[in-house]
mmCIF file of C-alpha atoms in Angstrom:
data_model
loop_
_atom_site.group_PDB
_atom_site.id
_atom_site.type_symbol
_atom_site.label_atom_id
_atom_site.label_comp_id
_atom_site.label_asym_id
_atom_site.label_seq_id
_atom_site.Cartn_x
_atom_site.Cartn_y
_atom_site.Cartn_z
ATOM 1 C CA MET A 1 -6.156 34.869 33.545
ATOM 2 C CA GLY A 2 -8.794 34.121 36.128
ATOM 3 C CA GLU A 3 -9.149 30.743 37.778
ATOM 4 C CA ALA A 4 -12.795 30.738 36.659
ATOM 5 C CA GLU A 5 -11.529 30.247 33.080
ATOM 6 C CA VAL A 6 -9.628 27.065 34.020
ATOM 7 C CA PHE A 7 -11.600 23.804 33.700
ATOM 8 C CA HIS A 8 -11.761 22.089 37.109
ATOM 9 C CA GLU A 9 -13.844 19.076 38.107
ATOM 10 C CA LYS A 10 -14.398 18.620 41.829
ATOM 11 C CA GLN A 11 -14.163 15.368 43.767
ATOM 12 C CA ARG A 12 -17.118 12.989 43.684
ATOM 13 C CA LEU A 13 -17.130 9.461 45.134
ATOM 14 C CA GLU A 14 -13.735 7.836 44.404
ATOM 15 C CA LEU A 15 -13.538 9.260 40.883
ATOM 16 C CA CYS A 16 -10.284 11.203 41.298
ATOM 17 C CA ALA A 17 -8.687 9.374 38.335
ATOM 18 C CA ILE A 18 -11.502 10.561 36.050
ATOM 19 C CA HIS A 19 -11.298 14.090 37.447
ATOM 20 C CA ALA A 20 -7.505 14.122 36.992
ATOM 21 C CA LEU A 21 -7.879 12.996 33.366
ATOM 22 C CA ASN A 22 -10.535 15.591 32.561
ATOM 23 C CA ASN A 23 -8.666 18.327 34.417
ATOM 24 C CA VAL A 24 -5.409 17.617 32.598
ATOM 25 C CA LEU A 25 -7.293 17.581 29.259
ATOM 26 C CA GLN A 26 -9.196 20.754 30.252
ATOM 27 C CA GLU A 27 -12.551 19.315 29.208
ATOM 28 C CA ARG A 28 -15.035 16.687 30.328
ATOM 29 C CA VAL A 29 -14.055 13.711 28.199
ATOM 30 C CA PHE A 30 -14.266 10.759 30.585
ATOM 31 C CA THR A 31 -17.090 9.652 32.853
ATOM 32 C CA LYS A 32 -17.560 6.834 35.339
ATOM 33 C CA GLU A 33 -19.212 4.873 32.528
ATOM 34 C CA THR A 34 -16.275 5.279 30.121
ATOM 35 C CA ALA A 35 -13.823 4.333 32.900
ATOM 36 C CA ASP A 36 -15.910 1.265 33.763
ATOM 37 C CA ASP A 37 -15.884 0.283 30.064
ATOM 38 C CA ILE A 38 -12.085 0.567 30.037
ATOM 39 C CA CYS A 39 -11.957 -1.658 33.146
ATOM 40 C CA LYS A 40 -14.055 -4.292 31.379
ATOM 41 C CA ARG A 41 -11.757 -4.194 28.342
ATOM 42 C CA LEU A 42 -8.680 -4.535 30.559
ATOM 43 C CA ALA A 43 -10.069 -7.530 32.476
ATOM 44 C CA PRO A 44 -12.948 -9.008 30.452
ATOM 45 C CA GLN A 45 -13.065 -12.363 32.239
ATOM 46 C CA CYS A 46 -12.924 -11.038 35.809
ATOM 47 C CA VAL A 47 -15.987 -11.118 38.021
ATOM 48 C CA VAL A 48 -14.285 -8.712 40.428
ATOM 49 C CA ASN A 49 -12.423 -6.186 38.298
ATOM 50 C CA PRO A 50 -8.896 -5.504 39.614
ATOM 51 C CA HIS A 51 -8.767 -2.027 38.038
ATOM 52 C CA ARG A 52 -11.472 -0.374 40.173
ATOM 53 C CA SER A 53 -13.212 -0.516 43.534
ATOM 54 C CA MET A 54 -15.334 -3.578 44.234
ATOM 55 C CA LEU A 55 -18.018 -1.193 45.472
ATOM 56 C CA GLY A 56 -18.358 0.443 42.053
ATOM 57 C CA THR A 57 -17.452 3.880 43.399
ATOM 58 C CA GLY A 58 -14.332 4.358 41.271
ATOM 59 C CA ASN A 59 -10.828 4.147 42.745
ATOM 60 C CA TYR A 60 -9.396 3.398 39.277
ATOM 61 C CA ASP A 61 -5.798 2.291 38.872
ATOM 62 C CA VAL A 62 -3.012 3.544 36.608
ATOM 63 C CA ASN A 63 -3.940 1.084 33.838
ATOM 64 C CA VAL A 64 -7.277 2.856 33.372
ATOM 65 C CA ILE A 65 -5.542 6.243 33.173
ATOM 66 C CA MET A 66 -3.042 4.947 30.617
ATOM 67 C CA ALA A 67 -5.750 3.338 28.438
ATOM 68 C CA ALA A 68 -7.884 6.489 28.630
ATOM 69 C CA LEU A 69 -4.976 8.656 27.477
ATOM 70 C CA GLN A 70 -4.158 6.209 24.661
ATOM 71 C CA SER A 71 -7.723 6.583 23.393
ATOM 72 C CA ARG A 72 -6.911 10.300 22.913
ATOM 73 C CA GLU A 73 -3.593 9.668 21.065
ATOM 74 C CA LEU A 74 -1.714 10.567 24.248
ATOM 75 C CA ALA A 75 0.649 8.605 26.461
ATOM 76 C CA ALA A 76 1.509 8.456 30.139
ATOM 77 C CA VAL A 77 5.220 8.354 30.880
ATOM 78 C CA TRP A 78 6.107 7.175 34.364
ATOM 79 C CA TRP A 79 8.546 9.627 35.987
ATOM 80 C CA ASP A 80 11.571 8.002 37.621
ATOM 81 C CA LYS A 81 11.918 9.870 40.940
ATOM 82 C CA ARG A 82 15.664 9.294 40.952
ATOM 83 C CA ARG A 83 15.816 12.024 38.294
ATOM 84 C CA THR A 84 15.593 15.680 39.210
ATOM 85 C CA VAL A 85 12.602 17.591 37.850
ATOM 86 C CA GLN A 86 15.156 19.981 36.329
ATOM 87 C CA SER A 87 15.652 17.337 33.619
ATOM 88 C CA LEU A 88 12.039 17.710 32.430
ATOM 89 C CA CYS A 89 11.447 19.373 29.079
ATOM 90 C CA THR A 90 8.190 20.980 30.224
ATOM 91 C CA SER A 91 7.399 22.396 26.775
ATOM 92 C CA LYS A 92 6.883 18.802 25.572
ATOM 93 C CA VAL A 93 4.578 17.828 28.443
ATOM 94 C CA GLN A 94 0.843 18.472 28.133
ATOM 95 C CA GLY A 95 0.243 17.936 31.821
ATOM 96 C CA PHE A 96 1.085 15.942 34.910
ATOM 97 C CA ILE A 97 -0.946 13.374 36.821
ATOM 98 C CA LEU A 98 0.301 12.668 40.314
ATOM 99 C CA ASN A 99 -0.633 9.896 42.702
ATOM 100 C CA VAL A 100 -0.167 11.139 46.249
ATOM 101 C CA PRO A 101 -1.146 10.114 49.771
ATOM 102 C CA SER A 102 -4.333 11.767 50.931
ATOM 103 C CA ARG A 103 -6.146 11.990 54.254
ATOM 104 C CA VAL A 104 -9.497 10.261 54.620
ATOM 105 C CA SER A 105 -12.330 12.226 56.177
ATOM 106 C CA LEU A 106 -15.974 11.696 56.988
ATOM 107 C CA GLY A 107 -17.581 15.096 56.681
ATOM 108 C CA ILE A 108 -15.496 17.435 58.818
ATOM 109 C CA VAL A 109 -13.832 14.605 60.797
ATOM 110 C CA SER A 110 -10.361 13.642 59.544
ATOM 111 C CA LEU A 111 -9.579 9.963 60.105
ATOM 112 C CA PRO A 112 -6.074 8.647 60.853
ATOM 113 C CA LEU A 113 -6.045 6.849 57.491
ATOM 114 C CA ARG A 114 -4.157 7.643 54.307
ATOM 115 C CA ARG A 115 -5.305 6.604 50.844
ATOM 116 C CA ARG A 116 -3.987 7.228 47.357
ATOM 117 C CA HIS A 117 -5.325 10.156 45.348
ATOM 118 C CA TRP A 118 -4.891 11.204 41.690
ATOM 119 C CA LEU A 119 -4.474 14.899 40.896
ATOM 120 C CA ALA A 120 -3.651 16.898 37.772
ATOM 121 C CA VAL A 121 -1.338 19.813 37.037
ATOM 122 C CA ARG A 122 -1.612 21.680 33.764
ATOM 123 C CA GLN A 123 -0.418 24.852 32.110
ATOM 124 C CA VAL A 124 -3.187 27.206 31.006
ATOM 125 C CA ASN A 125 -2.316 30.524 29.334
ATOM 126 C CA GLY A 126 1.299 30.412 30.506
ATOM 127 C CA GLN A 127 0.593 29.581 34.155
ATOM 128 C CA TYR A 128 0.634 26.152 35.797
ATOM 129 C CA TYR A 129 -2.332 25.180 37.965
ATOM 130 C CA ASN A 130 -2.872 22.580 40.649
ATOM 131 C CA LEU A 131 -6.149 21.029 39.496
ATOM 132 C CA ASP A 132 -6.621 18.658 42.436
ATOM 133 C CA SER A 133 -10.295 17.707 42.477
ATOM 134 C CA LYS A 134 -10.331 18.037 46.275
ATOM 135 C CA LEU A 135 -9.635 21.766 45.984
ATOM 136 C CA LYS A 136 -12.546 24.217 45.854
ATOM 137 C CA SER A 137 -11.015 25.850 42.778
ATOM 138 C CA PRO A 138 -7.802 25.645 40.730
ATOM 139 C CA VAL A 139 -4.706 26.980 42.491
ATOM 140 C CA CYS A 140 -2.183 28.885 40.401
ATOM 141 C CA ILE A 141 1.302 27.450 40.905
ATOM 142 C CA GLY A 142 3.033 29.994 38.665
ATOM 143 C CA GLY A 143 5.636 29.594 35.945
ATOM 144 C CA ASP A 144 8.203 26.940 35.144
ATOM 145 C CA ALA A 145 10.409 27.487 38.225
ATOM 146 C CA GLU A 146 7.406 27.336 40.584
ATOM 147 C CA LEU A 147 6.141 24.210 38.800
ATOM 148 C CA ARG A 148 9.464 22.445 39.344
ATOM 149 C CA THR A 149 9.412 23.409 43.041
ATOM 150 C CA PHE A 150 5.815 22.162 43.386
ATOM 151 C CA LEU A 151 6.600 18.845 41.645
ATOM 152 C CA SER A 152 9.748 18.350 43.738
ATOM 153 C CA GLU A 153 7.757 18.897 46.925
ATOM 154 C CA GLN A 154 5.047 16.464 45.842
ATOM 155 C CA LEU A 155 7.561 13.813 44.799
ATOM 156 C CA SER A 156 9.497 14.133 48.060
ATOM 157 C CA GLN A 157 6.718 12.114 49.714
ATOM 158 C CA ASP A 158 7.894 8.495 49.770
ATOM 159 C CA VAL A 159 4.868 7.030 48.052
ATOM 160 C CA ALA A 160 4.116 9.821 45.567
ATOM 161 C CA GLU A 161 4.338 8.997 41.855
ATOM 162 C CA MET A 162 4.055 11.107 38.705
ATOM 163 C CA LEU A 163 2.937 10.479 35.148
ATOM 164 C CA LEU A 164 3.803 12.860 32.340
ATOM 165 C CA VAL A 165 0.947 13.315 29.871
ATOM 166 C CA VAL A 166 2.506 13.665 26.428
ATOM 167 C CA ARG A 167 1.676 13.148 22.768
ATOM 168 C CA ARG A 168 2.566 9.657 21.518
ATOM 169 C CA GLU A 169 5.420 10.909 19.346
ATOM 170 C CA VAL A 170 6.942 12.676 22.375
ATOM 171 C CA GLU A 171 6.797 9.409 24.314
ATOM 172 C CA GLU A 172 8.397 7.541 21.410
ATOM 173 C CA ASP A 173 11.266 9.971 20.831
ATOM 174 C CA GLY A 174 11.872 10.673 24.528
ATOM 175 C CA SER A 175 11.857 14.428 23.996
ATOM 176 C CA TRP A 176 10.084 14.948 27.346
ATOM 177 C CA LEU A 177 13.555 14.605 28.854
ATOM 178 C CA ASP A 178 15.921 17.563 28.551
ATOM 179 C CA SER A 179 19.101 15.811 27.425
ATOM 180 C CA GLU A 180 21.304 18.651 28.728
ATOM 181 C CA ASN A 181 19.951 18.252 32.259
ATOM 182 C CA ALA A 182 19.237 14.506 32.198
ATOM 183 C CA GLN A 183 22.211 13.639 34.403
ATOM 184 C CA LYS A 184 21.398 16.184 37.127
#
């Protein structure tokens, strides 16, 4: 399968949360306007909304991602990094949204600052892809073993976090966790 057949939104403003959502869903579902509406629902009385940038450029928090997924009958399960990724039941996971440190740059100049960045990983036609919106195109990770290596490397960064995107019933019954490998 060619990377051209994989849906991939590229970075614009501070909209990485929206891009990660759309990339993990493999279609353009959410926009800045829908994310801003979610922010207003989450904090209706706030003049300065705590779930996005004060500048109106995005930078949405995890609450917006979780509410967006809920609107699609999906759930976000926070991954406890004390577990090994070997305990994941990947067949029950629709995709992964990671929050990782990212360099800040102005044009071609990289600044000595680090910010948080949302990125998506998703299986398409049997192969997992890194769908980071900062990439020029999707990057094929490979199969299940390569996915687990990739996720382990990402999560080895102290401040990296991961959400599992699953159907609601999978969240409720906990089947995203492989009970045989849960203790590893």
